[in-house]
Amino acid sequence: MSVQPSTQALAEFAATLEFDAIPEPVIRRAEDLLLDWFGSCLAGKNARAVEILTGFAESMGPAQGPSEILIHRRTGSPMLAAMANAAASHVAEQDDVHNGSVFHPATVVFPPALAVAQALGRSGRELLTACVAGYEVGIRVGEFLGRSHYKVFHTTGTAGTLAAAAAVGRLLKLTPEQMLHAFGSAGTQSAGLWEFLRDAADSKQLHTAHAAGAGLTAAYLAQQGFTGARRILEGPQGLAAGMSSDASVDKLTDGLGTRWTLAETSFKFHASCRHTHPAADALQQVLQQHGLKAADVKRVTALVHQGAIDVLGPVTDPQTVHQSKFSMGTVLGLVAVLGRAGLGEFDASFKSGEVVGFRDKVMMALDPEVDAAYPARWIGKVRVETSDGRVLHGRVDEPKGDPGNTLSRAELEDKALRLALYQGAASEAQMRAAMARLWTVAQWPHVGRLLP
């Protein structure tokens, strides 16, 4: 296999990856991530933006098809099921994240892979292999594009197109040359801008739906001989040239085949933007250690990396539940007032007087240590000033859900069950049956429907 740091090497890896080459712990982690994504997708039911996108997809496609649209218990074409499920799984803000690439792989990998595996009758082993390929490609593209890219672009929407193309391309059994063309077609469709946060707009769900659909399209086109740019990532007019000022081409093949970035992926504990999680954990630590209540706190300074300021800074007075998940003050307010920042807490209380009052006590400040460690490590630090004049400090080196502070399978099941029940997308009995089956995915002869 070529080891040159290029789009070509990445395409060759994705096209030739075999199940038996993937270490068993990575396969087990992939199963964990699949279950976690499944719960996040079901939690998207009834979200206005998701229902609009899903309704659009259903209106554009056949009344029935081989691929499952999870929140509606209907089927459709692979393309439209992939788009609907990708939109649904990125709205509750509970889907996974890879720290170093600042990228949410599950929401752009599992939807197109599941849809195509169902359509083609692929095995569970083939599904897992394709998803590992998607994670490894997407994460490396995100790392390659760097911090400057993330300041303006939503990496899940941009790198996500290539992640989706890799997963679908592997299921289609593309040759390395075809996979290279698929990457070219996927990369030229990469899109997703952070500006939507200022307006509480719905674009984040469109980003993932588009990435899943564009990657799937690119792979199917490549199978038919459609060509794409051969150096879409590192070429003089490729993604890095247009979307990054600090791209590092070496990261495209960093440890390819030996460093399994899927295993580095974190689960999300709080139902909010991941940039809020380190500070939320650190605040919880201070409140618990010192027996404080929200009323005891005069001021909180979240000591953060620049990426947190770039993404969260524009959200000063959130107007919707989804926008509030990108408000550091709201997240810390829910933690302080209610003890957790879960789905129900956001829905019921993001505008409550007590939470808003605490929100207005919170500020963010750039911390050199935290910023230097980011994005490889997301350190949580807070400075808490109390009403009686004390200054207290909290620090968390690995937020809950990171690989070194991960969720057990029992915790993942509990989380997925809560997500499924959140909007009634599945009953407890249905969800427990689905989870039991998902743990055996590697033994499935064919990928069928996940829910009856």
Short mmCIF file of C-alpha atoms in Angstrom, two decimals:
data_model
loop_
_atom_site.label_atom_id
_atom_site.label_comp_id
_atom_site.label_asym_id
_atom_site.label_seq_id
_atom_site.Cartn_x
_atom_site.Cartn_y
_atom_site.Cartn_z
CA MET A 1 0.00 0.00 0.00
CA SER A 2 1.19 3.49 -0.82
CA VAL A 3 2.39 5.48 2.15
CA GLN A 4 2.55 8.86 0.45
CA PRO A 5 0.67 11.56 2.37
CA SER A 6 -2.09 12.10 -0.17
CA THR A 7 -5.72 11.61 -1.07
CA GLN A 8 -4.62 8.55 -3.03
CA ALA A 9 -3.18 6.76 -0.01
CA LEU A 10 -6.33 7.42 1.98
CA ALA A 11 -8.49 6.11 -0.87
CA GLU A 12 -6.41 2.95 -1.15
CA PHE A 13 -6.78 2.30 2.58
CA ALA A 14 -10.57 2.76 2.50
CA ALA A 15 -11.01 0.56 -0.56
CA THR A 16 -8.92 -2.34 0.71
CA LEU A 17 -9.74 -2.42 4.43
CA GLU A 18 -10.83 -5.89 5.58
CA PHE A 19 -12.71 -6.87 8.73
CA ASP A 20 -9.95 -9.22 9.89
CA ALA A 21 -7.39 -6.39 9.74
CA ILE A 22 -9.30 -4.38 12.34
CA PRO A 23 -8.28 -5.10 15.96
CA GLU A 24 -11.02 -6.61 18.10
CA PRO A 25 -11.12 -3.66 20.56
CA VAL A 26 -11.77 -1.34 17.62
CA ILE A 27 -14.64 -3.55 16.44
CA ARG A 28 -16.12 -3.52 19.95
CA ARG A 29 -15.82 0.26 20.04
CA ALA A 30 -17.52 0.48 16.65
CA GLU A 31 -20.43 -1.52 18.08
CA ASP A 32 -20.60 0.92 21.01
CA LEU A 33 -20.64 3.87 18.64
CA LEU A 34 -23.35 2.28 16.49
CA LEU A 35 -25.62 1.83 19.49
CA ASP A 36 -24.92 5.38 20.66
CA TRP A 37 -25.74 6.74 17.19
CA PHE A 38 -28.97 4.71 17.03
CA GLY A 39 -30.23 6.37 20.20
CA SER A 40 -29.28 9.83 18.95
CA CYS A 41 -31.12 9.24 15.70
CA LEU A 42 -34.33 8.24 17.47
CA ALA A 43 -34.10 11.35 19.66
CA GLY A 44 -34.46 13.48 16.53
CA LYS A 45 -38.13 12.55 16.15
CA ASN A 46 -40.46 15.57 16.21
CA ALA A 47 -37.65 18.11 15.99
CA ARG A 48 -39.02 20.71 13.58
CA ALA A 49 -35.95 20.96 11.34
CA VAL A 50 -35.60 17.18 11.22
CA GLU A 51 -39.24 16.63 10.34
CA ILE A 52 -39.01 19.21 7.53
CA LEU A 53 -35.93 17.54 6.07
CA THR A 54 -37.38 14.05 6.48
CA GLY A 55 -40.68 15.13 4.94
CA PHE A 56 -38.78 16.60 2.01
CA ALA A 57 -36.81 13.39 1.55
CA GLU A 58 -39.96 11.27 1.63
CA SER A 59 -41.71 13.54 -0.86
CA MET A 60 -38.80 13.23 -3.29
CA GLY A 61 -38.52 9.45 -3.21
CA PRO A 62 -40.50 6.26 -3.57
CA ALA A 63 -43.24 5.45 -1.10
CA GLN A 64 -41.26 2.36 -0.13
CA GLY A 65 -37.73 1.15 -0.56
CA PRO A 66 -35.00 -1.03 0.92
CA SER A 67 -33.65 1.45 3.48
CA GLU A 68 -35.05 2.40 6.85
CA ILE A 69 -36.10 5.93 7.86
CA LEU A 70 -35.88 5.37 11.59
CA ILE A 71 -37.97 8.16 13.12
CA HIS A 72 -40.95 7.46 10.85
CA ARG A 73 -40.72 3.65 10.77
CA ARG A 74 -40.91 3.88 6.99
CA THR A 75 -38.61 2.82 4.19
CA GLY A 76 -37.28 4.62 1.15
CA SER A 77 -34.32 4.82 -1.17
CA PRO A 78 -30.79 4.62 0.30
CA MET A 79 -30.15 8.27 -0.59
CA LEU A 80 -33.21 9.64 1.15
CA ALA A 81 -32.97 7.34 4.20
CA ALA A 82 -29.34 8.39 4.63
CA MET A 83 -30.26 12.07 4.53
CA ALA A 84 -33.19 11.70 6.94
CA ASN A 85 -31.27 9.63 9.48
CA ALA A 86 -28.25 11.95 9.30
CA ALA A 87 -30.42 14.96 10.05
CA ALA A 88 -32.20 13.18 12.90
CA SER A 89 -29.03 12.07 14.67
CA HIS A 90 -27.45 15.52 14.94
CA VAL A 91 -30.16 17.57 16.64
CA ALA A 92 -30.23 16.28 20.23
CA GLU A 93 -26.49 17.08 20.52
CA GLN A 94 -25.83 13.62 21.94
CA ASP A 95 -23.91 12.08 19.02
CA ASP A 96 -20.22 11.27 19.32
CA VAL A 97 -17.20 13.51 18.70
CA HIS A 98 -13.53 13.00 17.90
CA ASN A 99 -11.51 15.57 19.80
CA GLY A 100 -8.48 16.00 17.56
CA SER A 101 -10.50 16.60 14.40
CA VAL A 102 -13.43 18.36 16.14
CA PHE A 103 -15.65 16.14 14.04
CA HIS A 104 -18.85 14.17 14.72
CA PRO A 105 -18.32 10.95 12.74
CA ALA A 106 -21.37 8.86 13.64
CA THR A 107 -23.96 11.19 12.17
CA VAL A 108 -22.38 11.17 8.69
CA VAL A 109 -21.04 7.58 8.65
CA PHE A 110 -23.73 5.32 10.08
CA PRO A 111 -26.75 6.76 8.18
CA PRO A 112 -25.39 6.24 4.64
CA ALA A 113 -23.67 2.98 5.58
CA LEU A 114 -26.81 1.51 7.17
CA ALA A 115 -28.99 2.61 4.24
CA VAL A 116 -26.68 1.08 1.64
CA ALA A 117 -26.04 -2.10 3.64
CA GLN A 118 -29.80 -2.63 3.93
CA ALA A 119 -30.27 -1.98 0.21
CA LEU A 120 -27.48 -4.34 -0.86
CA GLY A 121 -28.05 -7.05 1.75
CA ARG A 122 -24.54 -6.72 3.13
CA SER A 123 -23.46 -8.57 6.28
CA GLY A 124 -22.91 -7.05 9.69
CA ARG A 125 -19.16 -7.53 9.29
CA GLU A 126 -19.25 -5.62 6.02
CA LEU A 127 -21.26 -2.85 7.65
CA LEU A 128 -18.76 -2.51 10.51
CA THR A 129 -15.79 -2.57 8.13
CA ALA A 130 -17.34 0.20 6.05
CA CYS A 131 -18.06 2.30 9.13
CA VAL A 132 -14.49 1.93 10.41
CA ALA A 133 -13.27 3.08 6.99
CA GLY A 134 -15.60 6.08 7.18
CA TYR A 135 -14.38 7.05 10.65
CA GLU A 136 -10.70 6.69 9.74
CA VAL A 137 -11.07 8.79 6.60
CA GLY A 138 -13.31 11.50 8.03
CA ILE A 139 -11.28 11.99 11.20
CA ARG A 140 -8.03 12.30 9.28
CA VAL A 141 -9.55 14.79 6.86
CA GLY A 142 -10.75 16.84 9.83
CA GLU A 143 -7.30 16.77 11.42
CA PHE A 144 -5.73 17.68 8.07
CA LEU A 145 -7.96 20.75 7.63
CA GLY A 146 -6.97 22.05 11.07
CA ARG A 147 -8.13 24.70 13.51
CA SER A 148 -8.39 27.50 10.98
CA HIS A 149 -10.95 25.49 9.01
CA TYR A 150 -13.15 24.92 12.06
CA LYS A 151 -13.27 28.64 12.85
CA VAL A 152 -15.56 29.17 9.83
CA PHE A 153 -16.57 25.72 8.60
CA HIS A 154 -18.55 23.01 10.38
CA THR A 155 -16.09 20.14 9.95
CA THR A 156 -18.82 17.52 10.23
CA GLY A 157 -20.40 18.95 7.10
CA THR A 158 -17.15 19.24 5.17
CA ALA A 159 -15.01 16.26 6.16
CA GLY A 160 -18.28 14.37 6.55
CA THR A 161 -18.76 14.12 2.78
CA LEU A 162 -15.53 12.12 2.46
CA ALA A 163 -16.35 9.99 5.51
CA ALA A 164 -19.70 9.08 3.95
CA ALA A 165 -18.09 8.38 0.57
CA ALA A 166 -15.53 6.07 2.19
CA ALA A 167 -18.17 4.07 4.08
CA VAL A 168 -20.49 3.72 1.09
CA GLY A 169 -17.60 3.10 -1.28
CA ARG A 170 -16.41 0.19 0.84
CA LEU A 171 -19.90 -1.34 0.78
CA LEU A 172 -19.98 -0.90 -3.00
CA LYS A 173 -16.58 -2.61 -3.14
CA LEU A 174 -15.00 0.22 -5.08
CA THR A 175 -11.46 -0.26 -6.34
CA PRO A 176 -8.81 2.14 -4.98
CA GLU A 177 -9.04 4.11 -8.24
CA GLN A 178 -12.82 4.36 -7.97
CA MET A 179 -12.57 5.36 -4.32
CA LEU A 180 -10.16 8.13 -5.28
CA HIS A 181 -12.72 9.47 -7.75
CA ALA A 182 -15.44 9.17 -5.11
CA PHE A 183 -13.34 11.31 -2.78
CA GLY A 184 -12.91 13.88 -5.52
CA SER A 185 -16.65 14.12 -6.09
CA ALA A 186 -17.35 14.15 -2.35
CA GLY A 187 -14.79 16.82 -1.60
CA THR A 188 -16.03 19.20 -4.27
CA GLN A 189 -19.46 19.09 -2.57
CA SER A 190 -18.12 19.76 0.95
CA ALA A 191 -20.03 22.51 2.74
CA GLY A 192 -21.19 23.84 6.09
CA LEU A 193 -20.72 27.28 7.69
CA TRP A 194 -21.06 28.30 11.34
CA GLU A 195 -22.94 31.52 10.54
CA PHE A 196 -26.24 29.73 11.24
CA LEU A 197 -25.60 29.93 14.98
CA ARG A 198 -26.05 33.70 15.03
CA ASP A 199 -29.61 33.35 13.73
CA ALA A 200 -30.67 30.12 15.49
CA ALA A 201 -31.10 28.74 11.96
CA ASP A 202 -31.66 25.08 11.08
CA SER A 203 -28.55 24.60 8.96
CA LYS A 204 -26.74 22.17 11.25
CA GLN A 205 -29.16 19.38 10.36
CA LEU A 206 -28.84 20.26 6.68
CA HIS A 207 -25.06 19.96 6.99
CA THR A 208 -25.22 16.33 8.08
CA ALA A 209 -28.04 15.40 5.70
CA HIS A 210 -26.14 16.93 2.80
CA ALA A 211 -22.82 15.31 3.77
CA ALA A 212 -24.41 11.86 4.00
CA GLY A 213 -26.24 12.28 0.71
CA ALA A 214 -23.31 13.86 -1.13
CA GLY A 215 -20.89 11.16 -0.01
CA LEU A 216 -23.32 8.42 -1.00
CA THR A 217 -23.85 10.08 -4.39
CA ALA A 218 -20.11 10.38 -4.96
CA ALA A 219 -19.54 6.67 -4.26
CA TYR A 220 -22.34 5.48 -6.51
CA LEU A 221 -21.19 7.78 -9.32
CA ALA A 222 -17.64 6.50 -9.02
CA GLN A 223 -18.92 2.93 -9.33
CA GLN A 224 -20.34 3.91 -12.73
CA GLY A 225 -17.10 5.49 -13.93
CA PHE A 226 -17.76 9.12 -12.97
CA THR A 227 -14.44 10.84 -12.26
CA GLY A 228 -13.44 13.32 -9.58
CA ALA A 229 -10.35 15.37 -8.77
CA ARG A 230 -7.47 13.09 -7.83
CA ARG A 231 -5.97 15.52 -5.29
CA ILE A 232 -9.16 17.03 -3.89
CA LEU A 233 -7.63 17.43 -0.44
CA GLU A 234 -4.07 18.64 -0.97
CA GLY A 235 -4.19 19.95 -4.56
CA PRO A 236 -3.46 23.62 -5.36
CA GLN A 237 -7.19 24.29 -5.74
CA GLY A 238 -8.45 21.60 -3.38
CA LEU A 239 -10.12 21.68 0.02
CA ALA A 240 -7.10 22.86 1.98
CA ALA A 241 -6.41 25.68 -0.47
CA GLY A 242 -9.94 26.98 -0.17
CA MET A 243 -10.83 26.16 3.41
CA SER A 244 -7.72 26.18 5.60
CA SER A 245 -4.61 28.19 6.42
CA ASP A 246 -2.97 25.58 8.64
CA ALA A 247 -3.59 22.30 6.81
CA SER A 248 -1.08 19.52 7.51
CA VAL A 249 -0.95 16.94 4.72
CA ASP A 250 0.95 14.44 6.90
CA LYS A 251 -2.17 14.00 9.02
CA LEU A 252 -4.00 12.32 6.16
CA THR A 253 -2.02 9.13 6.65
CA ASP A 254 -0.87 9.47 10.26
CA GLY A 255 -0.61 5.88 11.51
CA LEU A 256 -2.99 4.66 8.81
CA GLY A 257 -3.71 1.00 9.55
CA THR A 258 -2.04 1.09 12.97
CA ARG A 259 -3.51 4.13 14.74
CA TRP A 260 -7.26 3.53 14.89
CA THR A 261 -8.82 6.95 15.34
CA LEU A 262 -12.28 5.43 15.79
CA ALA A 263 -11.10 4.19 19.19
CA GLU A 264 -10.21 7.78 20.14
CA THR A 265 -13.79 8.96 19.64
CA SER A 266 -15.71 10.29 22.65
CA PHE A 267 -19.33 9.85 23.71
CA LYS A 268 -21.32 12.93 24.71
CA PHE A 269 -22.72 12.97 28.24
CA HIS A 270 -24.42 16.39 28.36
CA ALA A 271 -27.02 17.17 25.67
CA SER A 272 -25.10 20.19 24.37
CA CYS A 273 -22.25 21.31 22.17
CA ARG A 274 -19.11 19.42 23.17
CA HIS A 275 -17.25 22.71 23.74
CA THR A 276 -19.41 23.22 26.85
CA HIS A 277 -18.73 19.80 28.38
CA PRO A 278 -15.28 20.33 29.95
CA ALA A 279 -16.42 23.45 31.82
CA ALA A 280 -19.71 21.79 32.80
CA ASP A 281 -17.84 18.86 34.35
CA ALA A 282 -15.44 21.22 36.12
CA LEU A 283 -18.33 23.29 37.52
CA GLN A 284 -20.08 20.16 38.75
CA GLN A 285 -16.86 19.21 40.50
CA VAL A 286 -16.71 22.55 42.36
CA LEU A 287 -20.38 22.52 43.31
CA GLN A 288 -20.20 18.98 44.65
CA GLN A 289 -16.90 19.35 46.50
CA HIS A 290 -17.99 22.53 48.27
CA GLY A 291 -21.69 21.81 48.69
CA LEU A 292 -22.73 24.89 46.71
CA LYS A 293 -26.09 25.75 45.22
CA ALA A 294 -26.71 28.04 42.25
CA ALA A 295 -27.64 30.92 44.57
CA ASP A 296 -24.25 30.66 46.31
CA VAL A 297 -22.40 31.53 43.10
CA LYS A 298 -21.64 35.16 42.22
CA ARG A 299 -19.65 34.60 39.02
CA VAL A 300 -18.22 31.78 36.91
CA THR A 301 -15.37 32.12 34.46
CA ALA A 302 -15.01 29.20 32.07
CA LEU A 303 -11.36 29.00 31.03
CA VAL A 304 -11.51 27.71 27.49
CA HIS A 305 -9.76 27.17 24.16
CA GLN A 306 -10.23 29.56 21.24
CA GLY A 307 -12.47 27.11 19.38
CA ALA A 308 -15.03 27.35 22.19
CA ILE A 309 -15.03 31.13 21.96
CA ASP A 310 -15.39 31.02 18.17
CA VAL A 311 -18.40 28.68 18.24
CA LEU A 312 -20.11 29.62 21.51
CA GLY A 313 -19.27 33.32 21.62
CA PRO A 314 -21.96 34.47 19.17
CA VAL A 315 -24.74 32.87 21.26
CA THR A 316 -25.50 35.43 23.98
CA ASP A 317 -29.30 35.24 24.25
CA PRO A 318 -30.47 31.88 22.88
CA GLN A 319 -33.96 31.89 21.40
CA THR A 320 -34.45 28.17 20.74
CA VAL A 321 -33.65 24.95 22.53
CA HIS A 322 -31.08 24.02 19.90
CA GLN A 323 -29.37 27.41 20.03
CA SER A 324 -29.25 27.20 23.84
CA LYS A 325 -27.11 24.07 23.54
CA PHE A 326 -24.39 26.40 22.17
CA SER A 327 -24.63 28.82 25.10
CA MET A 328 -21.96 28.22 27.75
CA GLY A 329 -23.98 30.18 30.30
CA THR A 330 -27.15 28.18 29.69
CA VAL A 331 -25.38 24.83 29.97
CA LEU A 332 -23.63 25.83 33.19
CA GLY A 333 -26.90 27.28 34.47
CA LEU A 334 -28.72 24.00 33.94
CA VAL A 335 -25.91 22.12 35.68
CA ALA A 336 -25.97 24.52 38.63
CA VAL A 337 -29.73 24.85 38.99
CA LEU A 338 -30.95 21.38 38.02
CA GLY A 339 -27.85 19.22 38.44
CA ARG A 340 -27.69 18.13 34.79
CA ALA A 341 -27.94 19.44 31.24
CA GLY A 342 -30.02 16.69 29.67
CA LEU A 343 -32.68 16.74 26.97
CA GLY A 344 -35.56 17.31 29.35
CA GLU A 345 -33.74 20.05 31.24
CA PHE A 346 -33.10 22.01 28.05
CA ASP A 347 -36.68 21.66 26.85
CA ALA A 348 -38.26 22.70 30.13
CA SER A 349 -35.84 25.19 31.59
CA PHE A 350 -33.45 26.88 29.17
CA LYS A 351 -35.47 30.11 29.48
CA SER A 352 -36.39 29.77 33.16
CA GLY A 353 -35.60 32.76 35.33
CA GLU A 354 -33.20 30.86 37.55
CA VAL A 355 -31.23 29.40 34.63
CA VAL A 356 -31.12 32.71 32.77
CA GLY A 357 -30.01 34.42 35.97
CA PHE A 358 -27.12 32.00 36.31
CA ARG A 359 -26.36 32.26 32.58
CA ASP A 360 -25.71 35.96 33.02
CA LYS A 361 -23.10 35.21 35.70
CA VAL A 362 -21.00 33.19 33.25
CA MET A 363 -18.21 34.43 31.04
CA MET A 364 -15.57 32.69 28.94
CA ALA A 365 -11.88 33.56 28.94
CA LEU A 366 -9.09 32.19 26.79
CA ASP A 367 -6.73 30.03 28.83
CA PRO A 368 -3.23 29.44 27.37
CA GLU A 369 -2.90 25.92 28.81
CA VAL A 370 -6.33 24.83 27.66
CA ASP A 371 -5.81 26.37 24.22
CA ALA A 372 -2.37 24.79 23.75
CA ALA A 373 -3.75 21.34 24.59
CA TYR A 374 -6.72 21.68 22.19
CA PRO A 375 -7.85 19.88 20.09
CA ALA A 376 -5.93 16.77 21.15
CA ARG A 377 -7.15 17.28 24.73
CA TRP A 378 -10.21 19.19 25.92
CA ILE A 379 -9.30 20.33 29.44
CA GLY A 380 -12.05 21.79 31.62
CA LYS A 381 -11.20 24.66 33.98
CA VAL A 382 -13.49 27.05 35.83
CA ARG A 383 -13.01 29.83 38.35
CA VAL A 384 -16.01 30.20 40.66
CA GLU A 385 -16.54 33.29 42.81
CA THR A 386 -18.99 32.74 45.63
CA SER A 387 -21.39 35.17 47.24
CA ASP A 388 -19.40 35.00 50.51
CA GLY A 389 -16.15 36.08 48.81
CA ARG A 390 -14.36 32.80 48.12
CA VAL A 391 -12.63 32.01 44.81
CA LEU A 392 -12.74 28.29 43.95
CA HIS A 393 -11.17 26.42 41.07
CA GLY A 394 -12.29 23.29 39.23
CA ARG A 395 -10.36 21.22 36.73
CA VAL A 396 -11.19 18.15 34.65
CA ASP A 397 -8.53 16.68 32.36
CA GLU A 398 -10.85 14.20 30.64
CA PRO A 399 -14.53 15.10 30.37
CA LYS A 400 -17.06 12.34 30.92
CA GLY A 401 -17.27 10.28 27.73
CA ASP A 402 -13.66 10.68 26.60
CA PRO A 403 -11.79 7.40 25.97
CA GLY A 404 -10.03 7.63 29.34
CA ASN A 405 -13.31 8.43 31.12
CA THR A 406 -15.68 6.54 28.86
CA LEU A 407 -19.21 5.23 29.19
CA SER A 408 -19.68 1.55 29.96
CA ARG A 409 -22.01 -0.56 27.85
CA ALA A 410 -24.58 -0.36 30.63
CA GLU A 411 -24.31 3.45 30.60
CA LEU A 412 -24.57 3.48 26.81
CA GLU A 413 -27.73 1.38 26.96
CA ASP A 414 -29.23 3.68 29.59
CA LYS A 415 -28.40 6.72 27.46
CA ALA A 416 -29.79 5.16 24.27
CA LEU A 417 -32.98 4.12 26.05
CA ARG A 418 -33.51 7.66 27.34
CA LEU A 419 -32.95 9.02 23.84
CA ALA A 420 -35.44 6.59 22.30
CA LEU A 421 -38.11 7.39 24.89
CA TYR A 422 -37.52 11.17 24.68
CA GLN A 423 -40.02 11.72 21.85
CA GLY A 424 -41.58 8.27 21.81
CA ALA A 425 -39.60 7.04 18.82
CA ALA A 426 -39.57 3.54 20.33
CA SER A 427 -41.04 1.83 23.37
CA GLU A 428 -38.80 0.50 26.10
CA ALA A 429 -39.47 -3.09 24.99
CA GLN A 430 -38.72 -2.27 21.35
CA MET A 431 -35.54 -0.45 22.26
CA ARG A 432 -34.25 -3.18 24.55
CA ALA A 433 -34.84 -5.76 21.82
CA ALA A 434 -33.07 -3.57 19.26
CA MET A 435 -30.10 -3.00 21.56
CA ALA A 436 -29.72 -6.71 22.28
CA ARG A 437 -29.65 -7.35 18.54
CA LEU A 438 -27.20 -4.51 17.85
CA TRP A 439 -24.64 -6.05 20.19
CA THR A 440 -24.49 -9.02 17.80
CA VAL A 441 -24.08 -6.96 14.61
CA ALA A 442 -20.83 -8.71 13.67
CA GLN A 443 -22.76 -11.98 13.38
CA TRP A 444 -25.55 -10.73 11.12
CA PRO A 445 -25.59 -12.51 7.74
CA HIS A 446 -27.58 -9.59 6.33
CA VAL A 447 -28.32 -6.11 7.64
CA GLY A 448 -32.07 -5.80 8.06
CA ARG A 449 -34.33 -3.28 9.74
CA LEU A 450 -33.36 -2.10 13.21
CA LEU A 451 -36.94 -1.48 14.34
CA PRO A 452 -40.16 -3.34 13.43
#
